């Protein structure tokens, strides 16, 4: 028999006051999956950074636009997809930030993608500006990432 | 609501202590920005930021410190950070902050560090 896959979905307006709701939604499901506390922290931060980028960059703070968060719990992985219809970007042009350079240029922001990649096992962008931009992030379910009581496939 | 608060405390030796509490993200980063801007406007450039009661920080929160540090240092001051939980320190560490900022265990250590710099 095929293993059951569970999906969850949240759609909220693109606004920073939704970040808390998004974080709680995702960590709530991740906690149910059985992830350890430090993994929950990583998932929480990655989702926040991805959603913040949508609010700030894709939609330029237009709160009439929607952000969609889809979660998929597969036997060996937790998949998070965040989708918007705003302005896209070129993921390959985003480099690892050099903090000294940032400081020198007084640049703020732009650290989110680096954090997302550090926090998650897989991060992948699919960009189609104005139609569908999507970031897909994966956290593996392994004996190292979940509580011992949870069975790992 | 989780919320975020900054409490400002002025010590006798001219050092300003900002105690952060709660959740610092893109929604609440403006409150921290306002608190630091107030310090600059009041010409208080020796700043200690206490993270003991901060539960969460995202890059939007870290960005605020980067936005002010140059201005503060150009005026002979500094922003020293204290009392971070392991969770918060981890995020600062990932982005290389320990090389750029004084991150200390206690407010007393930070005050001491300011006193040392003054002697030099």
PDB file of C-alpha atoms in Angstrom:
ATOM      1  CA  UNK A   1       0.000   0.000   0.000  1.00  0.00           C
ATOM      2  CA  UNK A   2       1.268   3.453  -0.877  1.00  0.00           C
ATOM      3  CA  UNK A   3       2.321   5.621   2.046  1.00  0.00           C
ATOM      4  CA  UNK A   4      -0.035   8.456   2.803  1.00  0.00           C
ATOM      5  CA  UNK A   5       0.948  11.983   1.837  1.00  0.00           C
ATOM      6  CA  UNK A   6      -0.642  14.818   3.789  1.00  0.00           C
ATOM      7  CA  UNK A   7      -1.078  18.309   2.423  1.00  0.00           C
ATOM      8  CA  UNK A   8      -1.904  21.611   4.105  1.00  0.00           C
ATOM      9  CA  UNK A   9      -2.560  25.033   2.627  1.00  0.00           C
ATOM     10  CA  UNK A  10      -2.681  28.655   3.749  1.00  0.00           C
ATOM     11  CA  UNK A  11      -3.484  31.731   1.686  1.00  0.00           C
ATOM     12  CA  UNK A  12      -2.929  35.149   3.246  1.00  0.00           C
ATOM     13  CA  UNK A  13      -2.597  38.753   2.060  1.00  0.00           C
ATOM     14  CA  UNK A  14       0.930  39.876   1.260  1.00  0.00           C
ATOM     15  CA  UNK A  15       1.660  41.887   4.387  1.00  0.00           C
ATOM     16  CA  UNK A  16       4.312  41.727   7.085  1.00  0.00           C
ATOM     17  CA  UNK A  17       1.663  41.363   9.792  1.00  0.00           C
ATOM     18  CA  UNK A  18       0.900  37.935   8.297  1.00  0.00           C
ATOM     19  CA  UNK A  19       4.450  36.668   8.923  1.00  0.00           C
ATOM     20  CA  UNK A  20       3.611  35.543  12.422  1.00  0.00           C
ATOM     21  CA  UNK A  21       0.558  33.618  11.159  1.00  0.00           C
ATOM     22  CA  UNK A  22       2.618  32.005   8.390  1.00  0.00           C
ATOM     23  CA  UNK A  23       5.367  30.992  10.849  1.00  0.00           C
ATOM     24  CA  UNK A  24       2.866  29.509  13.284  1.00  0.00           C
ATOM     25  CA  UNK A  25       1.048  27.597  10.539  1.00  0.00           C
ATOM     26  CA  UNK A  26       4.242  26.028   9.192  1.00  0.00           C
ATOM     27  CA  UNK A  27       5.859  25.267  12.547  1.00  0.00           C
ATOM     28  CA  UNK A  28       2.562  23.835  13.795  1.00  0.00           C
ATOM     29  CA  UNK A  29       2.546  21.249  11.002  1.00  0.00           C
ATOM     30  CA  UNK A  30       6.304  20.655  11.292  1.00  0.00           C
ATOM     31  CA  UNK A  31       5.909  20.000  15.014  1.00  0.00           C
ATOM     32  CA  UNK A  32       3.206  17.437  14.223  1.00  0.00           C
ATOM     33  CA  UNK A  33       5.645  15.774  11.812  1.00  0.00           C
ATOM     34  CA  UNK A  34       7.945  15.341  14.800  1.00  0.00           C
ATOM     35  CA  UNK A  35      10.859  17.640  13.953  1.00  0.00           C
ATOM     36  CA  UNK A  36      13.248  18.485  16.763  1.00  0.00           C
ATOM     37  CA  UNK A  37      13.232  21.982  18.232  1.00  0.00           C
ATOM     38  CA  UNK A  38      16.364  23.176  16.380  1.00  0.00           C
ATOM     39  CA  UNK A  39      14.941  21.949  13.085  1.00  0.00           C
ATOM     40  CA  UNK A  40      11.662  23.752  13.834  1.00  0.00           C
ATOM     41  CA  UNK A  41      13.680  26.936  14.342  1.00  0.00           C
ATOM     42  CA  UNK A  42      15.372  26.491  10.977  1.00  0.00           C
ATOM     43  CA  UNK A  43      12.102  25.792   9.173  1.00  0.00           C
ATOM     44  CA  UNK A  44      10.489  28.809  10.857  1.00  0.00           C
ATOM     45  CA  UNK A  45      13.281  31.141   9.753  1.00  0.00           C
ATOM     46  CA  UNK A  46      13.420  29.807   6.166  1.00  0.00           C
ATOM     47  CA  UNK A  47       9.670  30.286   5.728  1.00  0.00           C
ATOM     48  CA  UNK A  48       9.797  33.776   7.227  1.00  0.00           C
ATOM     49  CA  UNK A  49      12.637  34.815   4.906  1.00  0.00           C
ATOM     50  CA  UNK A  50      10.875  33.439   1.805  1.00  0.00           C
ATOM     51  CA  UNK A  51       7.587  35.135   2.735  1.00  0.00           C
ATOM     52  CA  UNK A  52       9.304  38.417   3.609  1.00  0.00           C
ATOM     53  CA  UNK A  53      10.898  38.419   0.155  1.00  0.00           C
ATOM     54  CA  UNK A  54       7.457  38.017  -1.416  1.00  0.00           C
ATOM     55  CA  UNK A  55       5.960  40.882   0.620  1.00  0.00           C
ATOM     56  CA  UNK A  56       8.892  43.229   0.029  1.00  0.00           C
ATOM     57  CA  UNK A  57      10.162  42.378  -3.416  1.00  0.00           C
ATOM     58  CA  UNK A  58       7.572  40.404  -5.401  1.00  0.00           C
ATOM     59  CA  UNK A  59       4.619  42.572  -4.378  1.00  0.00           C
ATOM     60  CA  UNK A  60       6.383  45.709  -3.084  1.00  0.00           C
ATOM     61  CA  UNK A  61       4.153  45.836   0.036  1.00  0.00           C
ATOM     62  CA  UNK A  62       0.862  45.619  -1.901  1.00  0.00           C
ATOM     63  CA  UNK A  63      -1.342  43.831   0.628  1.00  0.00           C
ATOM     64  CA  UNK A  64      -4.131  43.176  -1.894  1.00  0.00           C
ATOM     65  CA  UNK A  65      -1.968  40.423  -3.365  1.00  0.00           C
ATOM     66  CA  UNK A  66      -1.985  36.846  -2.060  1.00  0.00           C
ATOM     67  CA  UNK A  67       0.792  34.603  -0.797  1.00  0.00           C
ATOM     68  CA  UNK A  68       0.076  30.897  -0.898  1.00  0.00           C
ATOM     69  CA  UNK A  69       1.831  28.422   1.327  1.00  0.00           C
ATOM     70  CA  UNK A  70       1.481  24.743   0.607  1.00  0.00           C
ATOM     71  CA  UNK A  71       2.893  22.049   2.836  1.00  0.00           C
ATOM     72  CA  UNK A  72       3.339  18.444   1.875  1.00  0.00           C
ATOM     73  CA  UNK A  73       4.351  15.771   4.331  1.00  0.00           C
ATOM     74  CA  UNK A  74       5.820  12.820   2.484  1.00  0.00           C
ATOM     75  CA  UNK A  75       7.228   9.745   4.217  1.00  0.00           C
ATOM     76  CA  UNK A  76      10.823  10.981   3.997  1.00  0.00           C
ATOM     77  CA  UNK A  77      10.471  14.739   3.539  1.00  0.00           C
ATOM     78  CA  UNK A  78       8.620  17.905   4.478  1.00  0.00           C
ATOM     79  CA  UNK A  79       8.047  20.091   1.435  1.00  0.00           C
ATOM     80  CA  UNK A  80       7.152  23.791   1.656  1.00  0.00           C
ATOM     81  CA  UNK A  81       6.037  25.690  -1.438  1.00  0.00           C
ATOM     82  CA  UNK A  82       5.503  29.431  -1.356  1.00  0.00           C
ATOM     83  CA  UNK A  83       3.843  30.905  -4.404  1.00  0.00           C
ATOM     84  CA  UNK A  84       3.204  34.468  -5.578  1.00  0.00           C
ATOM     85  CA  UNK A  85       2.192  36.210  -8.781  1.00  0.00           C
ATOM     86  CA  UNK A  86       4.410  39.241  -8.349  1.00  0.00           C
ATOM     87  CA  UNK A  87       7.633  40.550  -9.746  1.00  0.00           C
ATOM     88  CA  UNK A  88      10.170  37.773 -10.203  1.00  0.00           C
ATOM     89  CA  UNK A  89      13.942  37.806  -9.847  1.00  0.00           C
ATOM     90  CA  UNK A  90      16.953  35.920 -11.120  1.00  0.00           C
ATOM     91  CA  UNK A  91      17.900  33.427  -8.419  1.00  0.00           C
ATOM     92  CA  UNK A  92      21.257  32.670 -10.049  1.00  0.00           C
ATOM     93  CA  UNK A  93      22.295  36.285  -9.560  1.00  0.00           C
ATOM     94  CA  UNK A  94      21.882  36.126  -5.803  1.00  0.00           C
ATOM     95  CA  UNK A  95      25.292  35.449  -4.312  1.00  0.00           C
ATOM     96  CA  UNK A  96      26.342  34.540  -0.818  1.00  0.00           C
ATOM     97  CA  UNK A  97      26.517  37.841   1.018  1.00  0.00           C
ATOM     98  CA  UNK A  98      29.855  39.233   2.090  1.00  0.00           C
ATOM     99  CA  UNK A  99      29.067  40.886   5.403  1.00  0.00           C
ATOM    100  CA  UNK A 100      31.995  43.281   5.305  1.00  0.00           C
ATOM    101  CA  UNK A 101      30.926  44.433   1.880  1.00  0.00           C
ATOM    102  CA  UNK A 102      27.359  44.794   3.118  1.00  0.00           C
ATOM    103  CA  UNK A 103      28.508  46.874   5.988  1.00  0.00           C
ATOM    104  CA  UNK A 104      30.663  49.064   3.782  1.00  0.00           C
ATOM    105  CA  UNK A 105      27.831  49.717   1.381  1.00  0.00           C
ATOM    106  CA  UNK A 106      25.304  50.141   4.190  1.00  0.00           C
ATOM    107  CA  UNK A 107      23.121  47.639   2.466  1.00  0.00           C
ATOM    108  CA  UNK A 108      20.327  46.120   4.441  1.00  0.00           C
ATOM    109  CA  UNK A 109      18.293  43.094   3.521  1.00  0.00           C
ATOM    110  CA  UNK A 110      19.189  40.553   0.865  1.00  0.00           C
ATOM    111  CA  UNK A 111      20.356  37.983   3.375  1.00  0.00           C
ATOM    112  CA  UNK A 112      17.171  35.943   3.236  1.00  0.00           C
ATOM    113  CA  UNK A 113      18.027  33.594   0.380  1.00  0.00           C
ATOM    114  CA  UNK A 114      21.372  32.729   1.917  1.00  0.00           C
ATOM    115  CA  UNK A 115      19.634  31.892   5.205  1.00  0.00           C
ATOM    116  CA  UNK A 116      16.978  29.809   3.429  1.00  0.00           C
ATOM    117  CA  UNK A 117      19.664  27.742   1.707  1.00  0.00           C
ATOM    118  CA  UNK A 118      21.516  27.265   4.967  1.00  0.00           C
ATOM    119  CA  UNK A 119      18.426  26.255   6.933  1.00  0.00           C
ATOM    120  CA  UNK A 120      16.886  23.795   4.472  1.00  0.00           C
ATOM    121  CA  UNK A 121      18.108  20.681   2.638  1.00  0.00           C
ATOM    122  CA  UNK A 122      16.831  21.802  -0.754  1.00  0.00           C
ATOM    123  CA  UNK A 123      15.816  25.250  -2.020  1.00  0.00           C
ATOM    124  CA  UNK A 124      14.649  25.699  -5.562  1.00  0.00           C
ATOM    125  CA  UNK A 125      13.100  28.646  -7.387  1.00  0.00           C
ATOM    126  CA  UNK A 126      10.831  28.640 -10.368  1.00  0.00           C
ATOM    127  CA  UNK A 127      10.223  32.154 -11.648  1.00  0.00           C
ATOM    128  CA  UNK A 128       7.576  33.331 -14.108  1.00  0.00           C
ATOM    129  CA  UNK A 129       7.081  37.048 -13.297  1.00  0.00           C
ATOM    130  CA  UNK A 130       3.503  38.239 -12.934  1.00  0.00           C
ATOM    131  CA  UNK A 131       2.165  34.705 -13.393  1.00  0.00           C
ATOM    132  CA  UNK A 132       3.661  32.277 -10.959  1.00  0.00           C
ATOM    133  CA  UNK A 133       6.839  32.510  -8.900  1.00  0.00           C
ATOM    134  CA  UNK A 134       7.480  29.641  -6.578  1.00  0.00           C
ATOM    135  CA  UNK A 135      10.072  28.712  -4.011  1.00  0.00           C
ATOM    136  CA  UNK A 136      10.175  25.074  -2.996  1.00  0.00           C
ATOM    137  CA  UNK A 137      12.048  24.163   0.168  1.00  0.00           C
ATOM    138  CA  UNK A 138      12.602  20.691   1.548  1.00  0.00           C
ATOM    139  CA  UNK A 139      13.596  19.398   4.966  1.00  0.00           C
ATOM    140  CA  UNK A 140      14.403  15.698   5.109  1.00  0.00           C
ATOM    141  CA  UNK A 141      12.800  13.511   7.734  1.00  0.00           C
ATOM    142  CA  UNK A 142      15.741  11.546   9.137  1.00  0.00           C
ATOM    143  CA  UNK A 143      16.711  10.158  12.568  1.00  0.00           C
ATOM    144  CA  UNK A 144      18.807  13.334  12.989  1.00  0.00           C
ATOM    145  CA  UNK A 145      15.974  15.783  12.298  1.00  0.00           C
ATOM    146  CA  UNK A 146      13.006  14.225  14.128  1.00  0.00           C
ATOM    147  CA  UNK A 147      12.323  13.037  17.663  1.00  0.00           C
ATOM    148  CA  UNK A 148      13.276   9.407  18.316  1.00  0.00           C
ATOM    149  CA  UNK A 149       9.648   8.407  18.838  1.00  0.00           C
ATOM    150  CA  UNK A 150       8.774   9.173  15.245  1.00  0.00           C
ATOM    151  CA  UNK A 151       9.294   6.365  12.794  1.00  0.00           C
ATOM    152  CA  UNK A 152      11.499   7.263   9.847  1.00  0.00           C
ATOM    153  CA  UNK A 153      10.927   5.620   6.463  1.00  0.00           C
TER     154      UNK A 153
ATOM    155  CA  UNK B   1      -0.121  38.403  19.053  1.00  0.00           C
ATOM    156  CA  UNK B   2       3.493  37.662  19.742  1.00  0.00           C
ATOM    157  CA  UNK B   3       4.667  41.260  19.452  1.00  0.00           C
ATOM    158  CA  UNK B   4       7.942  42.984  20.019  1.00  0.00           C
ATOM    159  CA  UNK B   5       9.110  45.530  22.578  1.00  0.00           C
ATOM    160  CA  UNK B   6      12.189  47.680  23.087  1.00  0.00           C
ATOM    161  CA  UNK B   7      12.843  49.159  26.513  1.00  0.00           C
ATOM    162  CA  UNK B   8      15.442  51.923  26.774  1.00  0.00           C
ATOM    163  CA  UNK B   9      17.508  52.352  29.906  1.00  0.00           C
ATOM    164  CA  UNK B  10      20.148  55.053  30.331  1.00  0.00           C
ATOM    165  CA  UNK B  11      22.983  54.049  32.644  1.00  0.00           C
ATOM    166  CA  UNK B  12      24.946  56.529  34.741  1.00  0.00           C
ATOM    167  CA  UNK B  13      28.078  56.223  32.647  1.00  0.00           C
ATOM    168  CA  UNK B  14      26.369  57.546  29.524  1.00  0.00           C
ATOM    169  CA  UNK B  15      25.621  54.151  28.054  1.00  0.00           C
ATOM    170  CA  UNK B  16      22.215  53.370  26.636  1.00  0.00           C
ATOM    171  CA  UNK B  17      20.871  49.881  27.117  1.00  0.00           C
ATOM    172  CA  UNK B  18      18.134  48.635  24.796  1.00  0.00           C
ATOM    173  CA  UNK B  19      16.379  45.511  26.020  1.00  0.00           C
ATOM    174  CA  UNK B  20      14.627  43.587  23.260  1.00  0.00           C
ATOM    175  CA  UNK B  21      11.675  41.356  23.937  1.00  0.00           C
ATOM    176  CA  UNK B  22       9.594  39.092  21.722  1.00  0.00           C
ATOM    177  CA  UNK B  23       9.689  38.572  17.985  1.00  0.00           C
ATOM    178  CA  UNK B  24      11.824  40.661  15.661  1.00  0.00           C
ATOM    179  CA  UNK B  25      10.843  40.216  12.018  1.00  0.00           C
ATOM    180  CA  UNK B  26      10.085  42.393   8.961  1.00  0.00           C
ATOM    181  CA  UNK B  27       6.893  43.544  10.686  1.00  0.00           C
ATOM    182  CA  UNK B  28       8.497  44.683  13.925  1.00  0.00           C
ATOM    183  CA  UNK B  29      11.946  45.755  12.637  1.00  0.00           C
ATOM    184  CA  UNK B  30      10.629  49.331  12.297  1.00  0.00           C
ATOM    185  CA  UNK B  31      10.239  49.577  16.094  1.00  0.00           C
ATOM    186  CA  UNK B  32      13.897  48.698  16.606  1.00  0.00           C
ATOM    187  CA  UNK B  33      14.884  51.138  13.880  1.00  0.00           C
ATOM    188  CA  UNK B  34      12.945  53.881  15.648  1.00  0.00           C
ATOM    189  CA  UNK B  35      14.626  53.071  18.979  1.00  0.00           C
ATOM    190  CA  UNK B  36      18.109  53.197  17.461  1.00  0.00           C
ATOM    191  CA  UNK B  37      17.284  56.366  15.529  1.00  0.00           C
ATOM    192  CA  UNK B  38      16.179  57.945  18.810  1.00  0.00           C
ATOM    193  CA  UNK B  39      19.581  57.101  20.334  1.00  0.00           C
ATOM    194  CA  UNK B  40      21.353  58.750  17.384  1.00  0.00           C
ATOM    195  CA  UNK B  41      19.101  61.820  17.520  1.00  0.00           C
ATOM    196  CA  UNK B  42      19.866  62.164  21.224  1.00  0.00           C
ATOM    197  CA  UNK B  43      23.579  61.713  20.445  1.00  0.00           C
ATOM    198  CA  UNK B  44      23.775  58.536  22.477  1.00  0.00           C
ATOM    199  CA  UNK B  45      26.324  56.546  20.546  1.00  0.00           C
ATOM    200  CA  UNK B  46      27.389  54.056  23.210  1.00  0.00           C
ATOM    201  CA  UNK B  47      24.695  51.449  22.918  1.00  0.00           C
ATOM    202  CA  UNK B  48      24.263  48.022  24.488  1.00  0.00           C
ATOM    203  CA  UNK B  49      21.533  45.802  23.051  1.00  0.00           C
ATOM    204  CA  UNK B  50      20.365  43.061  25.381  1.00  0.00           C
ATOM    205  CA  UNK B  51      18.812  40.036  23.650  1.00  0.00           C
ATOM    206  CA  UNK B  52      17.925  37.992  26.723  1.00  0.00           C
ATOM    207  CA  UNK B  53      14.167  38.120  26.183  1.00  0.00           C
ATOM    208  CA  UNK B  54      14.201  38.068  22.407  1.00  0.00           C
ATOM    209  CA  UNK B  55      12.562  34.882  21.168  1.00  0.00           C
ATOM    210  CA  UNK B  56      13.032  35.242  17.458  1.00  0.00           C
ATOM    211  CA  UNK B  57      14.987  37.198  14.853  1.00  0.00           C
ATOM    212  CA  UNK B  58      14.948  37.152  11.053  1.00  0.00           C
ATOM    213  CA  UNK B  59      17.297  38.873   8.609  1.00  0.00           C
ATOM    214  CA  UNK B  60      15.045  41.946   8.654  1.00  0.00           C
ATOM    215  CA  UNK B  61      16.018  42.387  12.313  1.00  0.00           C
ATOM    216  CA  UNK B  62      19.716  41.808  11.675  1.00  0.00           C
ATOM    217  CA  UNK B  63      19.576  44.318   8.841  1.00  0.00           C
ATOM    218  CA  UNK B  64      18.590  47.069  11.265  1.00  0.00           C
ATOM    219  CA  UNK B  65      21.910  46.742  13.109  1.00  0.00           C
ATOM    220  CA  UNK B  66      23.816  46.939   9.854  1.00  0.00           C
ATOM    221  CA  UNK B  67      21.943  50.094   8.963  1.00  0.00           C
ATOM    222  CA  UNK B  68      23.109  51.945  12.079  1.00  0.00           C
ATOM    223  CA  UNK B  69      26.538  50.612  12.979  1.00  0.00           C
ATOM    224  CA  UNK B  70      28.558  52.851  10.669  1.00  0.00           C
ATOM    225  CA  UNK B  71      26.874  56.021  11.847  1.00  0.00           C
ATOM    226  CA  UNK B  72      27.353  55.030  15.477  1.00  0.00           C
ATOM    227  CA  UNK B  73      31.043  54.135  15.042  1.00  0.00           C
ATOM    228  CA  UNK B  74      31.794  57.294  13.070  1.00  0.00           C
ATOM    229  CA  UNK B  75      30.626  59.185  16.131  1.00  0.00           C
ATOM    230  CA  UNK B  76      33.010  57.327  18.396  1.00  0.00           C
ATOM    231  CA  UNK B  77      30.433  54.899  19.717  1.00  0.00           C
ATOM    232  CA  UNK B  78      29.504  51.293  19.179  1.00  0.00           C
ATOM    233  CA  UNK B  79      26.599  48.867  19.336  1.00  0.00           C
ATOM    234  CA  UNK B  80      27.514  45.970  21.619  1.00  0.00           C
ATOM    235  CA  UNK B  81      25.265  42.954  21.879  1.00  0.00           C
ATOM    236  CA  UNK B  82      24.684  40.859  24.996  1.00  0.00           C
ATOM    237  CA  UNK B  83      22.814  37.912  26.519  1.00  0.00           C
ATOM    238  CA  UNK B  84      21.852  36.112  23.297  1.00  0.00           C
ATOM    239  CA  UNK B  85      20.215  32.728  23.542  1.00  0.00           C
ATOM    240  CA  UNK B  86      21.819  29.974  21.505  1.00  0.00           C
ATOM    241  CA  UNK B  87      18.998  30.168  18.958  1.00  0.00           C
ATOM    242  CA  UNK B  88      19.494  33.890  18.330  1.00  0.00           C
ATOM    243  CA  UNK B  89      23.301  33.664  18.356  1.00  0.00           C
ATOM    244  CA  UNK B  90      23.150  30.934  15.716  1.00  0.00           C
ATOM    245  CA  UNK B  91      21.532  33.312  13.201  1.00  0.00           C
ATOM    246  CA  UNK B  92      24.057  36.090  13.918  1.00  0.00           C
ATOM    247  CA  UNK B  93      26.873  33.581  13.655  1.00  0.00           C
ATOM    248  CA  UNK B  94      25.704  32.246  10.287  1.00  0.00           C
ATOM    249  CA  UNK B  95      25.873  35.712   8.822  1.00  0.00           C
ATOM    250  CA  UNK B  96      29.321  36.434  10.209  1.00  0.00           C
ATOM    251  CA  UNK B  97      28.283  39.026  12.779  1.00  0.00           C
ATOM    252  CA  UNK B  98      30.770  37.931  15.458  1.00  0.00           C
ATOM    253  CA  UNK B  99      33.580  39.282  13.247  1.00  0.00           C
ATOM    254  CA  UNK B 100      31.922  42.681  12.976  1.00  0.00           C
ATOM    255  CA  UNK B 101      30.259  43.215  16.338  1.00  0.00           C
ATOM    256  CA  UNK B 102      31.175  42.748  19.974  1.00  0.00           C
ATOM    257  CA  UNK B 103      28.869  39.974  21.166  1.00  0.00           C
ATOM    258  CA  UNK B 104      29.207  39.524  24.929  1.00  0.00           C
ATOM    259  CA  UNK B 105      27.646  37.467  27.694  1.00  0.00           C
ATOM    260  CA  UNK B 106      26.447  40.243  29.986  1.00  0.00           C
ATOM    261  CA  UNK B 107      25.652  43.963  30.015  1.00  0.00           C
ATOM    262  CA  UNK B 108      28.422  44.440  32.582  1.00  0.00           C
ATOM    263  CA  UNK B 109      30.980  43.024  30.165  1.00  0.00           C
ATOM    264  CA  UNK B 110      29.750  45.404  27.487  1.00  0.00           C
ATOM    265  CA  UNK B 111      29.951  48.397  29.830  1.00  0.00           C
ATOM    266  CA  UNK B 112      33.461  47.283  30.838  1.00  0.00           C
ATOM    267  CA  UNK B 113      34.441  47.042  27.178  1.00  0.00           C
ATOM    268  CA  UNK B 114      33.260  50.616  26.603  1.00  0.00           C
ATOM    269  CA  UNK B 115      35.327  51.766  29.586  1.00  0.00           C
ATOM    270  CA  UNK B 116      38.427  50.018  28.190  1.00  0.00           C
ATOM    271  CA  UNK B 117      38.026  51.665  24.785  1.00  0.00           C
ATOM    272  CA  UNK B 118      37.781  55.026  26.461  1.00  0.00           C
ATOM    273  CA  UNK B 119      41.111  54.517  28.267  1.00  0.00           C
ATOM    274  CA  UNK B 120      42.929  53.592  25.060  1.00  0.00           C
TER     275      UNK B 120
END
